[in-house]
PDB file of C-alpha atoms in Angstrom:
ATOM      1  CA  MET A   1       3.746 -16.039 -30.085  1.00  0.00           C
ATOM      2  CA  THR A   2       4.921 -13.832 -27.424  1.00  0.00           C
ATOM      3  CA  SER A   3       4.705 -10.193 -26.981  1.00  0.00           C
ATOM      4  CA  GLU A   4       8.570  -9.803 -28.009  1.00  0.00           C
ATOM      5  CA  ALA A   5       7.848 -10.602 -31.651  1.00  0.00           C
ATOM      6  CA  ILE A   6       6.262  -7.050 -31.914  1.00  0.00           C
ATOM      7  CA  PRO A   7       9.002  -3.663 -32.023  1.00  0.00           C
ATOM      8  CA  GLY A   8       9.078  -1.815 -28.622  1.00  0.00           C
ATOM      9  CA  ASN A   9       7.488   1.111 -30.672  1.00  0.00           C
ATOM     10  CA  SER A  10       4.623  -0.807 -32.258  1.00  0.00           C
ATOM     11  CA  THR A  11       1.155   0.133 -31.394  1.00  0.00           C
ATOM     12  CA  ASP A  12      -0.196  -3.144 -32.480  1.00  0.00           C
ATOM     13  CA  PHE A  13      -1.978  -5.809 -30.589  1.00  0.00           C
ATOM     14  CA  ILE A  14      -1.851  -9.532 -30.632  1.00  0.00           C
ATOM     15  CA  LEU A  15      -4.986 -11.736 -30.882  1.00  0.00           C
ATOM     16  CA  LEU A  16      -4.489 -15.047 -29.007  1.00  0.00           C
ATOM     17  CA  GLY A  17      -7.771 -16.366 -30.520  1.00  0.00           C
ATOM     18  CA  LEU A  18     -10.632 -18.371 -29.495  1.00  0.00           C
ATOM     19  CA  ILE A  19      -8.076 -21.576 -28.297  1.00  0.00           C
ATOM     20  CA  THR A  20      -4.631 -20.565 -27.235  1.00  0.00           C
ATOM     21  CA  HIS A  21      -2.069 -22.383 -29.114  1.00  0.00           C
ATOM     22  CA  PRO A  22      -4.290 -25.010 -30.710  1.00  0.00           C
ATOM     23  CA  ARG A  23      -3.465 -28.451 -31.120  1.00  0.00           C
ATOM     24  CA  PHE A  24      -5.378 -28.720 -34.633  1.00  0.00           C
ATOM     25  CA  PRO A  25      -5.922 -25.368 -36.446  1.00  0.00           C
ATOM     26  CA  GLY A  26      -6.822 -26.500 -39.249  1.00  0.00           C
ATOM     27  CA  VAL A  27      -9.870 -28.341 -37.827  1.00  0.00           C
ATOM     28  CA  ILE A  28     -10.978 -25.180 -36.033  1.00  0.00           C
ATOM     29  CA  PHE A  29     -10.374 -23.199 -39.381  1.00  0.00           C
ATOM     30  CA  ALA A  30     -12.460 -25.637 -40.969  1.00  0.00           C
ATOM     31  CA  ILE A  31     -15.199 -25.436 -38.379  1.00  0.00           C
ATOM     32  CA  VAL A  32     -15.533 -21.591 -38.264  1.00  0.00           C
ATOM     33  CA  PHE A  33     -15.351 -21.156 -41.886  1.00  0.00           C
ATOM     34  CA  SER A  34     -18.544 -23.529 -42.463  1.00  0.00           C
ATOM     35  CA  ILE A  35     -20.441 -21.806 -39.861  1.00  0.00           C
ATOM     36  CA  PHE A  36     -19.256 -18.287 -41.545  1.00  0.00           C
ATOM     37  CA  VAL A  37     -20.059 -19.596 -45.213  1.00  0.00           C
ATOM     38  CA  VAL A  38     -23.796 -21.052 -44.098  1.00  0.00           C
ATOM     39  CA  ALA A  39     -24.409 -17.712 -42.073  1.00  0.00           C
ATOM     40  CA  ILE A  40     -23.616 -15.440 -44.820  1.00  0.00           C
ATOM     41  CA  THR A  41     -25.579 -17.868 -47.509  1.00  0.00           C
ATOM     42  CA  ALA A  42     -28.272 -17.945 -44.944  1.00  0.00           C
ATOM     43  CA  ASN A  43     -28.362 -14.277 -44.109  1.00  0.00           C
ATOM     44  CA  VAL A  44     -27.988 -13.310 -48.105  1.00  0.00           C
ATOM     45  CA  VAL A  45     -30.799 -15.563 -49.212  1.00  0.00           C
ATOM     46  CA  MET A  46     -33.154 -14.439 -46.831  1.00  0.00           C
ATOM     47  CA  ILE A  47     -32.246 -10.526 -48.113  1.00  0.00           C
ATOM     48  CA  LEU A  48     -32.857 -11.616 -51.620  1.00  0.00           C
ATOM     49  CA  LEU A  49     -36.034 -13.808 -50.817  1.00  0.00           C
ATOM     50  CA  ILE A  50     -37.813 -10.701 -49.269  1.00  0.00           C
ATOM     51  CA  HIS A  51     -36.697  -8.611 -51.880  1.00  0.00           C
ATOM     52  CA  VAL A  52     -38.033 -10.502 -54.600  1.00  0.00           C
ATOM     53  CA  ASP A  53     -41.063 -12.218 -53.437  1.00  0.00           C
ATOM     54  CA  SER A  54     -44.023  -9.632 -53.069  1.00  0.00           C
ATOM     55  CA  ARG A  55     -45.875 -11.573 -50.342  1.00  0.00           C
ATOM     56  CA  LEU A  56     -42.658 -10.527 -48.293  1.00  0.00           C
ATOM     57  CA  HIS A  57     -43.265  -6.928 -48.938  1.00  0.00           C
ATOM     58  CA  THR A  58     -44.649  -6.542 -45.355  1.00  0.00           C
ATOM     59  CA  PRO A  59     -43.048  -4.856 -42.097  1.00  0.00           C
ATOM     60  CA  MET A  60     -42.165  -7.784 -40.630  1.00  0.00           C
ATOM     61  CA  TYR A  61     -40.022  -9.105 -43.402  1.00  0.00           C
ATOM     62  CA  PHE A  62     -38.610  -5.531 -43.814  1.00  0.00           C
ATOM     63  CA  LEU A  63     -37.710  -5.848 -40.581  1.00  0.00           C
ATOM     64  CA  LEU A  64     -36.465  -9.177 -40.688  1.00  0.00           C
ATOM     65  CA  SER A  65     -34.183  -8.105 -43.765  1.00  0.00           C
ATOM     66  CA  GLN A  66     -32.551  -5.553 -41.786  1.00  0.00           C
ATOM     67  CA  LEU A  67     -31.901  -7.865 -39.104  1.00  0.00           C
ATOM     68  CA  SER A  68     -29.999 -10.168 -41.637  1.00  0.00           C
ATOM     69  CA  ILE A  69     -28.243  -7.139 -42.769  1.00  0.00           C
ATOM     70  CA  MET A  70     -26.951  -6.516 -39.197  1.00  0.00           C
ATOM     71  CA  ASP A  71     -25.986 -10.155 -39.173  1.00  0.00           C
ATOM     72  CA  THR A  72     -24.289 -10.565 -42.084  1.00  0.00           C
ATOM     73  CA  VAL A  73     -22.012  -7.137 -41.254  1.00  0.00           C
ATOM     74  CA  TYR A  74     -21.804  -8.430 -37.971  1.00  0.00           C
ATOM     75  CA  ILE A  75     -20.141 -12.051 -38.654  1.00  0.00           C
ATOM     76  CA  CYS A  76     -17.934 -10.149 -41.135  1.00  0.00           C
ATOM     77  CA  ILE A  77     -16.518  -7.771 -38.431  1.00  0.00           C
ATOM     78  CA  THR A  78     -14.767 -10.809 -36.580  1.00  0.00           C
ATOM     79  CA  VAL A  79     -14.471 -14.161 -38.202  1.00  0.00           C
ATOM     80  CA  PRO A  80     -12.325 -13.069 -41.706  1.00  0.00           C
ATOM     81  CA  LYS A  81      -9.722 -11.922 -38.798  1.00  0.00           C
ATOM     82  CA  MET A  82     -10.268 -14.923 -36.892  1.00  0.00           C
ATOM     83  CA  LEU A  83      -9.640 -17.025 -39.770  1.00  0.00           C
ATOM     84  CA  GLN A  84      -6.815 -15.375 -41.049  1.00  0.00           C
ATOM     85  CA  ASP A  85      -5.192 -15.422 -37.733  1.00  0.00           C
ATOM     86  CA  LEU A  86      -5.599 -19.473 -37.514  1.00  0.00           C
ATOM     87  CA  LEU A  87      -3.602 -19.723 -40.619  1.00  0.00           C
ATOM     88  CA  SER A  88      -1.139 -16.767 -39.880  1.00  0.00           C
ATOM     89  CA  LYS A  89       1.797 -16.929 -37.676  1.00  0.00           C
ATOM     90  CA  GLU A  90       1.251 -13.213 -37.303  1.00  0.00           C
ATOM     91  CA  LYS A  91      -1.634 -12.497 -35.244  1.00  0.00           C
ATOM     92  CA  THR A  92      -1.336  -8.724 -35.010  1.00  0.00           C
ATOM     93  CA  ILE A  93      -3.793  -6.256 -35.204  1.00  0.00           C
ATOM     94  CA  SER A  94      -3.295  -2.661 -35.903  1.00  0.00           C
ATOM     95  CA  PHE A  95      -4.298  -0.133 -32.870  1.00  0.00           C
ATOM     96  CA  LEU A  96      -6.744   1.465 -35.569  1.00  0.00           C
ATOM     97  CA  GLY A  97      -7.949  -1.879 -36.818  1.00  0.00           C
ATOM     98  CA  CYS A  98      -8.622  -2.728 -33.167  1.00  0.00           C
ATOM     99  CA  ALA A  99     -10.685   0.865 -32.384  1.00  0.00           C
ATOM    100  CA  LEU A 100     -12.732  -0.107 -35.716  1.00  0.00           C
ATOM    101  CA  GLN A 101     -13.536  -3.384 -34.541  1.00  0.00           C
ATOM    102  CA  ILE A 102     -14.753  -2.262 -31.326  1.00  0.00           C
ATOM    103  CA  PHE A 103     -16.765   0.559 -32.806  1.00  0.00           C
ATOM    104  CA  LEU A 104     -18.786  -1.872 -35.538  1.00  0.00           C
ATOM    105  CA  TYR A 105     -19.184  -4.408 -32.885  1.00  0.00           C
ATOM    106  CA  LEU A 106     -20.876  -2.110 -30.329  1.00  0.00           C
ATOM    107  CA  THR A 107     -22.890  -0.677 -32.820  1.00  0.00           C
ATOM    108  CA  LEU A 108     -24.134  -3.732 -34.423  1.00  0.00           C
ATOM    109  CA  ILE A 109     -24.952  -5.320 -31.227  1.00  0.00           C
ATOM    110  CA  GLY A 110     -26.693  -2.134 -30.022  1.00  0.00           C
ATOM    111  CA  ALA A 111     -28.661  -1.905 -33.260  1.00  0.00           C
ATOM    112  CA  GLU A 112     -29.979  -5.701 -32.970  1.00  0.00           C
ATOM    113  CA  PHE A 113     -30.837  -5.119 -29.559  1.00  0.00           C
ATOM    114  CA  PHE A 114     -32.980  -2.203 -30.414  1.00  0.00           C
ATOM    115  CA  LEU A 115     -34.477  -3.782 -33.575  1.00  0.00           C
ATOM    116  CA  LEU A 116     -35.408  -6.917 -31.765  1.00  0.00           C
ATOM    117  CA  GLY A 117     -37.194  -5.175 -29.032  1.00  0.00           C
ATOM    118  CA  LEU A 118     -39.091  -2.965 -31.899  1.00  0.00           C
ATOM    119  CA  MET A 119     -39.814  -6.591 -34.025  1.00  0.00           C
ATOM    120  CA  ALA A 120     -41.685  -7.647 -30.625  1.00  0.00           C
ATOM    121  CA  TYR A 121     -43.652  -4.504 -30.743  1.00  0.00           C
ATOM    122  CA  ASP A 122     -44.448  -5.239 -34.625  1.00  0.00           C
ATOM    123  CA  ARG A 123     -45.698  -8.653 -33.333  1.00  0.00           C
ATOM    124  CA  TYR A 124     -47.830  -6.710 -30.859  1.00  0.00           C
ATOM    125  CA  VAL A 125     -49.753  -4.792 -33.066  1.00  0.00           C
ATOM    126  CA  ALA A 126     -49.756  -7.314 -35.550  1.00  0.00           C
ATOM    127  CA  VAL A 127     -51.782  -9.500 -33.228  1.00  0.00           C
ATOM    128  CA  ARG A 128     -53.822  -6.890 -31.250  1.00  0.00           C
ATOM    129  CA  SER A 129     -54.970  -4.869 -34.021  1.00  0.00           C
ATOM    130  CA  PRO A 130     -54.446  -7.246 -37.155  1.00  0.00           C
ATOM    131  CA  LEU A 131     -57.000  -4.982 -39.518  1.00  0.00           C
ATOM    132  CA  ARG A 132     -55.293  -1.774 -38.489  1.00  0.00           C
ATOM    133  CA  TYR A 133     -51.607  -3.340 -38.826  1.00  0.00           C
ATOM    134  CA  PRO A 134     -50.871  -1.968 -42.731  1.00  0.00           C
ATOM    135  CA  VAL A 135     -51.770   1.516 -41.141  1.00  0.00           C
ATOM    136  CA  LEU A 136     -49.862   1.669 -37.920  1.00  0.00           C
ATOM    137  CA  MET A 137     -46.884  -0.156 -39.223  1.00  0.00           C
ATOM    138  CA  ASN A 138     -46.628   1.813 -42.539  1.00  0.00           C
ATOM    139  CA  ARG A 139     -43.538   2.299 -44.511  1.00  0.00           C
ATOM    140  CA  ARG A 140     -42.485   5.632 -42.870  1.00  0.00           C
ATOM    141  CA  THR A 141     -42.530   4.059 -39.433  1.00  0.00           C
ATOM    142  CA  CYS A 142     -40.333   0.992 -40.556  1.00  0.00           C
ATOM    143  CA  LEU A 143     -37.821   3.406 -41.938  1.00  0.00           C
ATOM    144  CA  PHE A 144     -37.877   5.051 -38.387  1.00  0.00           C
ATOM    145  CA  MET A 145     -37.601   1.986 -36.631  1.00  0.00           C
ATOM    146  CA  VAL A 146     -34.646   0.583 -38.573  1.00  0.00           C
ATOM    147  CA  VAL A 147     -32.838   4.273 -38.618  1.00  0.00           C
ATOM    148  CA  GLY A 148     -33.469   4.382 -34.721  1.00  0.00           C
ATOM    149  CA  SER A 149     -32.210   1.047 -34.257  1.00  0.00           C
ATOM    150  CA  TRP A 150     -28.629   1.890 -36.253  1.00  0.00           C
ATOM    151  CA  VAL A 151     -28.526   5.449 -34.504  1.00  0.00           C
ATOM    152  CA  GLY A 152     -29.096   3.911 -31.255  1.00  0.00           C
ATOM    153  CA  GLY A 153     -26.438   1.057 -31.769  1.00  0.00           C
ATOM    154  CA  SER A 154     -23.906   3.595 -32.912  1.00  0.00           C
ATOM    155  CA  LEU A 155     -23.950   5.902 -29.971  1.00  0.00           C
ATOM    156  CA  ASP A 156     -22.873   3.171 -28.111  1.00  0.00           C
ATOM    157  CA  GLY A 157     -20.033   2.791 -30.196  1.00  0.00           C
ATOM    158  CA  PHE A 158     -19.410   6.436 -30.248  1.00  0.00           C
ATOM    159  CA  MET A 159     -19.185   6.821 -26.856  1.00  0.00           C
ATOM    160  CA  LEU A 160     -16.938   3.756 -25.759  1.00  0.00           C
ATOM    161  CA  THR A 161     -14.762   3.533 -28.546  1.00  0.00           C
ATOM    162  CA  PRO A 162     -12.934   6.539 -27.760  1.00  0.00           C
ATOM    163  CA  VAL A 163     -12.471   6.162 -24.440  1.00  0.00           C
ATOM    164  CA  THR A 164     -11.435   2.391 -24.627  1.00  0.00           C
ATOM    165  CA  MET A 165      -8.760   3.459 -26.638  1.00  0.00           C
ATOM    166  CA  SER A 166      -7.644   6.721 -25.048  1.00  0.00           C
ATOM    167  CA  PHE A 167      -6.191   4.666 -22.157  1.00  0.00           C
ATOM    168  CA  PRO A 168      -2.311   3.849 -21.873  1.00  0.00           C
ATOM    169  CA  TYR A 169      -1.218   0.433 -23.148  1.00  0.00           C
ATOM    170  CA  CYS A 170       1.977  -0.820 -21.850  1.00  0.00           C
ATOM    171  CA  GLY A 171       3.870  -3.957 -21.276  1.00  0.00           C
ATOM    172  CA  SER A 172       2.000  -6.825 -22.755  1.00  0.00           C
ATOM    173  CA  ARG A 173       0.040  -6.495 -26.016  1.00  0.00           C
ATOM    174  CA  GLU A 174      -1.473  -9.767 -26.239  1.00  0.00           C
ATOM    175  CA  ILE A 175      -5.586  -9.542 -25.945  1.00  0.00           C
ATOM    176  CA  ASN A 176      -6.712 -13.224 -24.542  1.00  0.00           C
ATOM    177  CA  HIS A 177      -9.590 -12.936 -27.203  1.00  0.00           C
ATOM    178  CA  PHE A 178     -10.056 -13.647 -30.631  1.00  0.00           C
ATOM    179  CA  PHE A 179     -11.328 -10.021 -31.353  1.00  0.00           C
ATOM    180  CA  CYS A 180     -10.693  -6.736 -29.468  1.00  0.00           C
ATOM    181  CA  GLU A 181     -13.721  -6.819 -26.882  1.00  0.00           C
ATOM    182  CA  ILE A 182     -13.399  -4.024 -24.246  1.00  0.00           C
ATOM    183  CA  PRO A 183     -12.770  -6.230 -21.363  1.00  0.00           C
ATOM    184  CA  ALA A 184     -10.172  -8.043 -22.543  1.00  0.00           C
ATOM    185  CA  VAL A 185      -8.714  -4.733 -24.127  1.00  0.00           C
ATOM    186  CA  LEU A 186      -8.795  -3.058 -20.840  1.00  0.00           C
ATOM    187  CA  LYS A 187      -6.719  -6.044 -19.285  1.00  0.00           C
ATOM    188  CA  LEU A 188      -3.824  -4.879 -20.769  1.00  0.00           C
ATOM    189  CA  SER A 189      -3.945  -0.870 -19.703  1.00  0.00           C
ATOM    190  CA  CYS A 190      -1.466   0.080 -17.095  1.00  0.00           C
ATOM    191  CA  VAL A 191      -3.598   2.479 -15.379  1.00  0.00           C
ATOM    192  CA  ASP A 192      -6.818   1.803 -13.042  1.00  0.00           C
ATOM    193  CA  THR A 193     -10.094   1.297 -15.546  1.00  0.00           C
ATOM    194  CA  SER A 194     -12.229   0.331 -12.750  1.00  0.00           C
ATOM    195  CA  LEU A 195     -14.497   3.589 -12.827  1.00  0.00           C
ATOM    196  CA  TYR A 196     -14.825   3.391 -16.667  1.00  0.00           C
ATOM    197  CA  GLU A 197     -15.640  -0.415 -16.328  1.00  0.00           C
ATOM    198  CA  THR A 198     -18.654   0.591 -13.511  1.00  0.00           C
ATOM    199  CA  LEU A 199     -19.645   3.324 -16.042  1.00  0.00           C
ATOM    200  CA  MET A 200     -19.399   1.037 -18.907  1.00  0.00           C
ATOM    201  CA  TYR A 201     -21.497  -1.762 -17.053  1.00  0.00           C
ATOM    202  CA  VAL A 202     -24.411   0.787 -16.231  1.00  0.00           C
ATOM    203  CA  CYS A 203     -24.148   2.152 -20.091  1.00  0.00           C
ATOM    204  CA  CYS A 204     -24.661  -1.826 -21.242  1.00  0.00           C
ATOM    205  CA  VAL A 205     -27.269  -2.456 -18.558  1.00  0.00           C
ATOM    206  CA  LEU A 206     -29.306   0.522 -19.890  1.00  0.00           C
ATOM    207  CA  MET A 207     -28.933  -0.596 -23.355  1.00  0.00           C
ATOM    208  CA  LEU A 208     -30.363  -3.824 -22.714  1.00  0.00           C
ATOM    209  CA  LEU A 209     -33.005  -2.548 -20.300  1.00  0.00           C
ATOM    210  CA  ILE A 210     -34.729  -0.515 -23.111  1.00  0.00           C
ATOM    211  CA  PRO A 211     -35.271  -3.224 -25.793  1.00  0.00           C
ATOM    212  CA  VAL A 212     -35.899  -5.788 -23.049  1.00  0.00           C
ATOM    213  CA  SER A 213     -38.736  -3.498 -21.516  1.00  0.00           C
ATOM    214  CA  VAL A 214     -40.294  -3.191 -24.541  1.00  0.00           C
ATOM    215  CA  ILE A 215     -40.231  -7.241 -25.307  1.00  0.00           C
ATOM    216  CA  CYS A 216     -41.577  -7.674 -22.199  1.00  0.00           C
ATOM    217  CA  VAL A 217     -44.411  -5.191 -22.444  1.00  0.00           C
ATOM    218  CA  SER A 218     -45.372  -6.235 -25.877  1.00  0.00           C
ATOM    219  CA  TYR A 219     -45.610  -9.897 -25.149  1.00  0.00           C
ATOM    220  CA  ALA A 220     -47.402  -9.259 -21.972  1.00  0.00           C
ATOM    221  CA  ARG A 221     -49.973  -7.588 -23.880  1.00  0.00           C
ATOM    222  CA  ILE A 222     -50.123 -10.439 -26.370  1.00  0.00           C
ATOM    223  CA  LEU A 223     -50.334 -13.074 -23.846  1.00  0.00           C
ATOM    224  CA  LEU A 224     -53.317 -11.072 -22.764  1.00  0.00           C
ATOM    225  CA  THR A 225     -54.882 -10.523 -26.223  1.00  0.00           C
ATOM    226  CA  VAL A 226     -54.388 -14.358 -27.011  1.00  0.00           C
ATOM    227  CA  HIS A 227     -55.778 -15.095 -23.573  1.00  0.00           C
ATOM    228  CA  TRP A 228     -59.308 -13.308 -24.540  1.00  0.00           C
ATOM    229  CA  MET A 229     -59.331 -14.739 -27.947  1.00  0.00           C
ATOM    230  CA  ASP A 230     -62.340 -17.453 -28.352  1.00  0.00           C
ATOM    231  CA  SER A 231     -60.584 -19.100 -31.523  1.00  0.00           C
ATOM    232  CA  ALA A 232     -58.489 -21.896 -31.137  1.00  0.00           C
ATOM    233  CA  GLU A 233     -57.388 -21.033 -34.781  1.00  0.00           C
ATOM    234  CA  GLY A 234     -56.568 -17.456 -33.773  1.00  0.00           C
ATOM    235  CA  ARG A 235     -54.692 -18.510 -30.711  1.00  0.00           C
ATOM    236  CA  ARG A 236     -52.425 -21.073 -33.024  1.00  0.00           C
ATOM    237  CA  LYS A 237     -51.888 -18.229 -35.457  1.00  0.00           C
ATOM    238  CA  ALA A 238     -50.750 -15.938 -32.868  1.00  0.00           C
ATOM    239  CA  PHE A 239     -48.209 -18.185 -31.550  1.00  0.00           C
ATOM    240  CA  ALA A 240     -46.860 -19.322 -34.596  1.00  0.00           C
ATOM    241  CA  THR A 241     -46.464 -15.353 -35.719  1.00  0.00           C
ATOM    242  CA  CYS A 242     -44.141 -14.809 -32.562  1.00  0.00           C
ATOM    243  CA  SER A 243     -42.498 -18.187 -31.920  1.00  0.00           C
ATOM    244  CA  SER A 244     -39.682 -17.363 -34.265  1.00  0.00           C
ATOM    245  CA  HIS A 245     -38.714 -13.995 -32.739  1.00  0.00           C
ATOM    246  CA  ILE A 246     -38.957 -15.549 -29.199  1.00  0.00           C
ATOM    247  CA  THR A 247     -36.304 -17.916 -30.110  1.00  0.00           C
ATOM    248  CA  VAL A 248     -34.129 -15.217 -31.469  1.00  0.00           C
ATOM    249  CA  VAL A 249     -34.483 -13.025 -28.806  1.00  0.00           C
ATOM    250  CA  SER A 250     -33.917 -15.609 -25.853  1.00  0.00           C
ATOM    251  CA  ILE A 251     -30.607 -16.728 -27.718  1.00  0.00           C
ATOM    252  CA  PHE A 252     -29.286 -13.387 -28.210  1.00  0.00           C
ATOM    253  CA  PHE A 253     -30.244 -11.652 -24.838  1.00  0.00           C
ATOM    254  CA  GLY A 254     -29.216 -14.859 -23.198  1.00  0.00           C
ATOM    255  CA  ALA A 255     -25.837 -14.678 -24.394  1.00  0.00           C
ATOM    256  CA  ALA A 256     -26.036 -10.636 -23.760  1.00  0.00           C
ATOM    257  CA  PHE A 257     -27.244 -10.784 -20.332  1.00  0.00           C
ATOM    258  CA  TYR A 258     -24.279 -12.892 -19.484  1.00  0.00           C
ATOM    259  CA  THR A 259     -21.550 -10.697 -21.167  1.00  0.00           C
ATOM    260  CA  ASN A 260     -23.138  -7.104 -20.280  1.00  0.00           C
ATOM    261  CA  VAL A 261     -25.032  -7.699 -16.939  1.00  0.00           C
ATOM    262  CA  LEU A 262     -23.118 -10.413 -14.694  1.00  0.00           C
ATOM    263  CA  PRO A 263     -20.843  -8.982 -12.467  1.00  0.00           C
ATOM    264  CA  ARG A 264     -17.018  -9.585 -13.264  1.00  0.00           C
ATOM    265  CA  SER A 265     -16.595 -12.114 -10.789  1.00  0.00           C
ATOM    266  CA  TYR A 266     -18.544 -14.689 -12.925  1.00  0.00           C
ATOM    267  CA  HIS A 267     -16.400 -14.049 -15.659  1.00  0.00           C
ATOM    268  CA  THR A 268     -13.346 -16.126 -16.987  1.00  0.00           C
ATOM    269  CA  PRO A 269     -11.490 -15.438 -19.911  1.00  0.00           C
ATOM    270  CA  GLU A 270     -12.176 -19.127 -21.073  1.00  0.00           C
ATOM    271  CA  LYS A 271     -16.091 -18.520 -20.430  1.00  0.00           C
ATOM    272  CA  ASP A 272     -15.841 -14.885 -22.008  1.00  0.00           C
ATOM    273  CA  LYS A 273     -14.391 -16.291 -25.351  1.00  0.00           C
ATOM    274  CA  VAL A 274     -17.106 -19.026 -25.705  1.00  0.00           C
ATOM    275  CA  VAL A 275     -20.269 -16.991 -24.792  1.00  0.00           C
ATOM    276  CA  SER A 276     -18.722 -14.159 -27.518  1.00  0.00           C
ATOM    277  CA  ALA A 277     -18.044 -16.924 -29.962  1.00  0.00           C
ATOM    278  CA  PHE A 278     -21.810 -18.025 -29.529  1.00  0.00           C
ATOM    279  CA  TYR A 279     -23.377 -14.661 -30.524  1.00  0.00           C
ATOM    280  CA  THR A 280     -20.745 -13.387 -32.601  1.00  0.00           C
ATOM    281  CA  ILE A 281     -20.332 -16.432 -34.968  1.00  0.00           C
ATOM    282  CA  LEU A 282     -23.262 -18.962 -34.263  1.00  0.00           C
ATOM    283  CA  THR A 283     -26.101 -16.306 -33.627  1.00  0.00           C
ATOM    284  CA  PRO A 284     -26.135 -14.857 -36.872  1.00  0.00           C
ATOM    285  CA  MET A 285     -26.073 -18.279 -38.734  1.00  0.00           C
ATOM    286  CA  LEU A 286     -29.120 -19.393 -36.456  1.00  0.00           C
ATOM    287  CA  ASN A 287     -31.299 -16.480 -37.081  1.00  0.00           C
ATOM    288  CA  PRO A 288     -32.157 -16.627 -40.717  1.00  0.00           C
ATOM    289  CA  LEU A 289     -32.381 -20.415 -40.147  1.00  0.00           C
ATOM    290  CA  ILE A 290     -34.823 -20.406 -37.470  1.00  0.00           C
ATOM    291  CA  TYR A 291     -36.944 -17.805 -39.300  1.00  0.00           C
ATOM    292  CA  SER A 292     -36.651 -19.707 -42.542  1.00  0.00           C
ATOM    293  CA  LEU A 293     -37.260 -23.566 -41.055  1.00  0.00           C
ATOM    294  CA  ARG A 294     -40.561 -22.061 -38.901  1.00  0.00           C
ATOM    295  CA  ASN A 295     -41.796 -19.590 -41.307  1.00  0.00           C
ATOM    296  CA  LYS A 296     -44.507 -20.968 -44.038  1.00  0.00           C
ATOM    297  CA  ASP A 297     -44.052 -17.697 -46.178  1.00  0.00           C
ATOM    298  CA  VAL A 298     -40.264 -17.757 -46.176  1.00  0.00           C
ATOM    299  CA  ALA A 299     -40.281 -21.388 -47.301  1.00  0.00           C
ATOM    300  CA  ALA A 300     -42.654 -21.260 -49.555  1.00  0.00           C
ATOM    301  CA  ALA A 301     -40.927 -18.183 -51.050  1.00  0.00           C
ATOM    302  CA  LEU A 302     -37.484 -20.136 -51.245  1.00  0.00           C
ATOM    303  CA  ARG A 303     -39.669 -23.122 -53.209  1.00  0.00           C
ATOM    304  CA  LYS A 304     -40.940 -20.757 -55.548  1.00  0.00           C
ATOM    305  CA  VAL A 305     -37.577 -19.305 -56.528  1.00  0.00           C
ATOM    306  CA  LEU A 306     -36.170 -22.634 -56.869  1.00  0.00           C
ATOM    307  CA  ARG A 307     -38.613 -23.776 -58.792  1.00  0.00           C
ATOM    308  CA  ARG A 308     -38.175 -20.805 -61.148  1.00  0.00           C
ATOM    309  CA  CYS A 309     -34.312 -21.657 -61.132  1.00  0.00           C
ATOM    310  CA  ALA A 310     -35.114 -24.976 -62.214  1.00  0.00           C
ATOM    311  CA  PHE A 311     -37.658 -23.895 -65.084  1.00  0.00           C
ATOM    312  CA  SER A 312     -35.213 -21.466 -66.426  1.00  0.00           C
ATOM    313  CA  GLY A 313     -32.290 -23.985 -66.437  1.00  0.00           C
ATOM    314  CA  ARG A 314     -34.405 -26.719 -68.366  1.00  0.00           C
ATOM    315  CA  SER A 315     -35.599 -23.999 -70.854  1.00  0.00           C
ATOM    316  CA  ARG A 316     -32.091 -22.872 -71.477  1.00  0.00           C
ATOM    317  CA  VAL A 317     -31.099 -26.557 -71.821  1.00  0.00           C
ATOM    318  CA  GLY A 318     -33.876 -27.005 -74.231  1.00  0.00           C
ATOM    319  CA  ARG A 319     -32.792 -24.103 -76.362  1.00  0.00           C
ATOM    320  CA  GLU A 320     -29.568 -25.141 -76.774  1.00  0.00           C
ATOM    321  CA  HIS A 321     -30.505 -28.780 -77.673  1.00  0.00           C
ATOM    322  CA  ARG A 322     -32.708 -27.462 -80.238  1.00  0.00           C
ATOM    323  CA  LYS A 323     -30.002 -25.235 -82.094  1.00  0.00           C
ATOM    324  CA  CYS A 324     -27.839 -28.138 -82.386  1.00  0.00           C
TER     325      CYS A 324
END
């Protein structure tokens, strides 16, 4: 696919994909589609379990349900278009579609940054003040956290998207990526964007610095609290409470650090696409699996629902058998 395939007056872009000219697009489609289905299923199941099981109606699980909502929307921003492009010769995306993808991507990734930071504070309160936890983390506080995460993420989208799309794009319209990520789009601009890229770099570092600071302070205080605990059982419970969140934070922020903090001299298009695929495709699948596999309450809620469904199915079959 080359830029000649697009009319000269078109504002559409061409997405070259995760792998340019793949030899086996069907295999890539099957792998990505499987990950997509697992991610959507796992996150939707997590949301439903937290909604239907009264034991999961706590601040921690309310925040976790919001993380699953974000992951569900997040993976839907890039993967359906990627799957479509793998099966189609026309790999174009409209100017408006590209802008919308950038805005939603920035909003969701920013919102997850803030939410993961606030979830670390939630774990600190649970470990440090377990008796006052329901009062300190009441429903109003949780709603404020969630709304603040969405608003904080959308600010990044509102600031960077209009500026990115205001640059003139001439010559090649081929974006060497599987979605409209800003650095890949800016490479097509026919004007110097170095100043904007520097300002964007500072903005992204600040967006990371706020939640990372909250996470570091929260877990430093958690470690101090655990250190002064006399009970070995108390220490075990404290670590069990935080382990899933630490795992998710390490995966998500590790990829984000490479993308947003490392200087451009460390980047290549191939590395950028692999890292982007990791946190836009794999991370939304891993997050609910990590929390469900490492969390006894979620596992118990899932078993309860499955038993209820199995019992309901047997009862229905029994009634139909008696009617016959």
